[in-house]
Coordinates of C-alpha atoms in Angstrom, one line a residue:
Chain Q
D930 CA 104.4 47.0 84.3
A931 CA 103.4 49.8 82.6
G932 CA 99.9 51.3 83.5
V933 CA 97.2 52.2 81.6
I934 CA 98.3 54.6 78.5
Q935 CA 96.1 58.0 77.6
S936 CA 96.8 59.6 74.9
P937 CA 97.0 63.3 75.4
R938 CA 97.0 64.4 78.1
H939 CA 95.4 67.2 76.9
E940 CA 92.8 68.3 74.6
V941 CA 91.7 71.9 72.5
T942 CA 89.8 72.3 69.7
E943 CA 87.2 74.5 68.6
M944 CA 83.4 72.7 68.7
G945 CA 82.1 70.7 65.2
Q946 CA 86.0 69.2 65.1
E947 CA 86.7 65.9 65.5
V948 CA 88.6 63.9 68.8
T949 CA 89.8 61.2 69.8
L950 CA 91.2 59.8 71.9
R951 CA 93.1 57.3 73.4
C952 CA 93.8 54.3 75.2
K953 CA 96.3 50.9 75.5
P954 CA 95.7 48.7 78.6
I955 CA 97.7 47.0 81.2
S956 CA 99.2 43.8 79.1
G957 CA 97.3 40.5 79.5
H958 CA 93.6 42.0 80.6
D959 CA 90.9 41.2 79.2
Y960 CA 87.8 43.8 80.4
L961 CA 88.6 48.2 79.3
F962 CA 86.3 50.7 80.1
W963 CA 85.7 54.7 78.8
Y964 CA 84.6 56.5 81.4
R965 CA 83.7 60.2 81.7
Q966 CA 83.8 63.2 84.3
T967 CA 82.5 65.9 85.0
M968 CA 82.4 68.1 87.9
M969 CA 78.2 67.7 87.4
R970 CA 77.5 63.9 86.9
G971 CA 81.1 62.8 88.3
L972 CA 81.9 59.8 86.8
E973 CA 80.0 57.6 84.2
L974 CA 80.5 55.0 82.3
L975 CA 80.1 55.4 79.1
I976 CA 81.1 52.0 77.4
Y977 CA 82.9 48.6 78.2
F978 CA 84.5 46.0 76.1
N979 CA 85.4 43.0 76.8
N980 CA 88.3 40.6 74.4
N981 CA 87.5 43.7 72.3
V982 CA 83.8 43.0 71.9
P983 CA 81.9 46.2 72.7
I984 CA 79.6 44.8 75.9
D985 CA 77.6 47.2 77.2
D986 CA 77.8 50.7 75.5
S987 CA 74.6 52.4 77.5
G988 CA 76.5 54.8 78.4
M989 CA 77.2 56.4 75.2
P990 CA 75.7 59.9 75.8
E991 CA 75.2 59.9 71.8
D992 CA 75.6 59.1 68.8
R993 CA 78.2 61.4 68.0
F994 CA 80.8 59.2 70.3
S995 CA 81.6 56.1 69.2
A996 CA 84.2 53.4 71.0
K997 CA 86.3 50.6 69.3
M998 CA 88.6 48.6 70.1
P999 CA 90.7 46.9 67.4
N1000 CA 92.9 45.1 69.0
A1001 CA 93.7 44.4 72.8
S1002 CA 96.4 46.2 72.8
F1003 CA 94.6 50.0 71.7
S1004 CA 91.0 51.3 72.0
T1005 CA 89.3 54.7 71.0
L1006 CA 87.7 56.5 71.9
K1007 CA 86.2 59.4 69.1
I1008 CA 83.6 62.0 69.2
Q1009 CA 82.2 63.8 65.9
P1010 CA 81.0 66.2 66.0
S1011 CA 82.1 67.6 69.3
E1012 CA 81.2 70.2 71.0
P1013 CA 81.3 72.9 74.4
R1014 CA 79.4 70.4 76.8
D1015 CA 81.7 67.6 76.3
S1016 CA 84.2 69.4 77.9
A1017 CA 85.3 66.4 80.6
V1018 CA 88.2 64.4 81.6
Y1019 CA 88.0 60.9 80.1
F1020 CA 89.7 57.4 81.8
C1021 CA 90.3 54.4 80.9
A1022 CA 90.7 51.1 83.0
S1023 CA 91.2 47.8 82.5
S1024 CA 91.4 44.7 84.4
R1025 CA 92.6 41.2 84.5
G1026 CA 89.0 39.5 84.5
G1027 CA 85.6 41.0 85.0
H1028 CA 86.0 41.0 89.3
Q1029 CA 89.3 42.2 89.2
P1030 CA 90.2 45.8 90.5
Q1031 CA 89.9 48.0 87.4
H1032 CA 93.1 50.1 86.3
F1033 CA 93.1 53.7 85.4
G1034 CA 94.6 55.5 83.1
D1035 CA 96.1 59.2 84.1
G1036 CA 92.8 60.7 82.2
T1037 CA 92.9 63.1 79.0
R1038 CA 91.2 66.9 79.9
L1039 CA 88.9 67.7 76.8
S1040 CA 88.2 70.7 75.9
I1041 CA 85.6 72.6 73.9
L1042 CA 85.4 76.0 72.6
Chain V
G1074 CA 68.9 50.1 90.7
N1075 CA 72.7 50.7 92.0
S1076 CA 73.3 53.4 93.8
V1077 CA 75.8 55.3 96.1
T1078 CA 75.6 58.7 98.5
Q1079 CA 78.8 59.4 100.3
M1080 CA 79.7 63.0 102.9
E1081 CA 79.9 65.8 101.3
G1082 CA 83.5 67.9 101.0
P1083 CA 85.1 69.6 101.3
V1084 CA 87.1 68.1 104.1
T1085 CA 89.5 69.7 106.1
L1086 CA 91.6 68.6 108.2
S1087 CA 95.3 69.1 110.0
E1088 CA 98.1 66.0 110.1
E1089 CA 97.3 63.3 112.1
A1090 CA 93.5 63.9 112.8
F1091 CA 91.3 60.9 112.5
L1092 CA 89.4 61.8 108.9
T1093 CA 86.3 59.5 108.1
I1094 CA 84.1 59.6 105.4
N1095 CA 81.1 58.5 105.7
C1096 CA 79.6 55.5 102.8
T1097 CA 76.5 54.1 102.2
Y1098 CA 74.8 52.1 99.0
T1099 CA 70.9 50.8 97.7
A1100 CA 71.9 47.9 94.9
T1101 CA 70.2 45.7 94.0
G1102 CA 71.9 41.9 94.8
Y1103 CA 75.1 41.8 96.5
P1104 CA 77.5 44.0 95.8
S1105 CA 81.7 44.0 96.5
L1106 CA 82.7 48.0 97.5
F1107 CA 85.8 49.5 97.0
W1108 CA 87.2 52.4 98.2
Y1109 CA 89.4 54.1 94.8
V1110 CA 91.5 56.9 96.0
Q1111 CA 92.2 60.0 93.2
Y1112 CA 95.5 61.9 93.7
P1113 CA 95.8 66.4 91.9
G1114 CA 96.2 65.4 87.9
E1115 CA 95.8 61.6 87.7
G1116 CA 93.1 58.6 87.3
L1117 CA 91.6 56.6 90.2
Q1118 CA 93.6 53.7 92.1
L1119 CA 92.4 51.0 93.7
L1120 CA 92.3 52.0 97.8
L1121 CA 91.0 49.0 99.6
K1122 CA 87.7 46.6 99.1
A1123 CA 85.4 44.3 100.6
T1124 CA 83.8 41.5 98.9
K1125 CA 81.2 40.4 101.8
A1126 CA 79.1 41.3 104.6
D1127 CA 81.2 41.9 108.0
D1128 CA 84.8 41.9 105.6
K1129 CA 87.2 45.0 106.4
G1130 CA 88.9 46.2 104.0
S1131 CA 92.4 48.1 104.8
N1132 CA 95.4 50.2 102.8
K1133 CA 97.8 53.0 103.6
G1134 CA 95.7 53.2 107.2
F1135 CA 92.8 52.8 105.5
E1136 CA 89.6 50.9 106.6
A1137 CA 86.6 50.7 105.8
T1138 CA 84.0 47.7 107.0
Y1139 CA 81.3 46.0 104.8
R1140 CA 78.1 46.5 107.1
K1141 CA 75.2 44.4 105.1
E1142 CA 72.7 45.6 108.5
T1143 CA 72.5 49.8 108.2
T1144 CA 74.0 49.5 103.2
S1145 CA 77.6 51.2 104.6
F1146 CA 81.0 50.6 103.5
H1147 CA 82.1 54.3 105.9
L1148 CA 86.8 55.2 105.0
E1149 CA 88.3 56.0 107.9
K1150 CA 91.6 56.7 108.8
G1151 CA 93.6 57.8 112.6
S1152 CA 96.2 60.0 111.8
V1153 CA 96.5 61.9 108.7
Q1154 CA 99.3 62.6 106.1
V1155 CA 99.8 65.8 103.9
S1156 CA 100.3 63.3 101.6
D1157 CA 96.3 61.7 101.8
S1158 CA 94.9 65.0 99.9
A1159 CA 93.1 63.8 97.4
V1160 CA 89.9 62.9 96.6
Y1161 CA 87.8 59.6 97.5
F1162 CA 85.6 57.9 95.7
C1163 CA 82.8 55.0 97.0
A1164 CA 81.7 52.6 94.8
L1165 CA 80.4 49.4 94.5
S1166 CA 79.9 46.6 91.9
V1167 CA 77.0 44.5 91.5
L1168 CA 78.0 42.1 88.0
G1169 CA 81.7 42.6 89.1
Y1170 CA 82.7 44.5 86.6
K1171 CA 80.1 48.0 86.1
L1172 CA 81.4 50.2 89.0
S1173 CA 78.6 52.9 90.8
F1174 CA 80.3 55.3 92.1
G1175 CA 79.4 58.4 94.1
A1176 CA 79.7 61.7 93.6
G1177 CA 83.6 61.6 95.7
T1178 CA 84.8 63.5 98.4
T1179 CA 87.6 66.4 98.0
V1180 CA 89.6 65.5 101.1
T1181 CA 92.4 68.1 102.3
V1182 CA 95.0 67.5 105.1
R1183 CA 97.2 70.5 106.5
A1184 CA 100.7 70.2 107.7

């Protein structure tokens, strides 16, 4: 089975630009999570979906951040406009059922100049 | 609220040494406890878990016991290898799907 697939692996862009991160969860998993990892704040849950519906977005830092899950096999996290403080590694994870272990992708390393 | 505190690193030790990483938690409710491992350039992988008091999770020679009386879930391995060099995260979940992570402990094992 393929794991959680994220793209791109690395993204470097200038501040003010729109950034779109993509995630393909493991087939059959009905929960999808977006995390952000920084040295200062560690791992933070941004938002999670159940059956493509956003359940809790309380971790989304600002209105500049938005996430969608148009179908069971695809999700996006968008930042518009991007700022240097958004630089981090963004992880997507999925699980089968809310109480099962989460499987993480390899992350997208985002650098905003 | 829910939070996890784990020992600060970095931890550097020699091959075949004994490893302990301390983890304590506070939680509203009855949490499940996890250890995740992150190798360089990769995402987190579940290492082991325990869902109730006195449970022992184990995997790849690592062990951790859920201690409700001390609110702890310390990770141990009796003989580490160079390949165990990674960042280790303790985490808890009360509602079953929202994980709260510790800050992570970087472990480096020297040959």
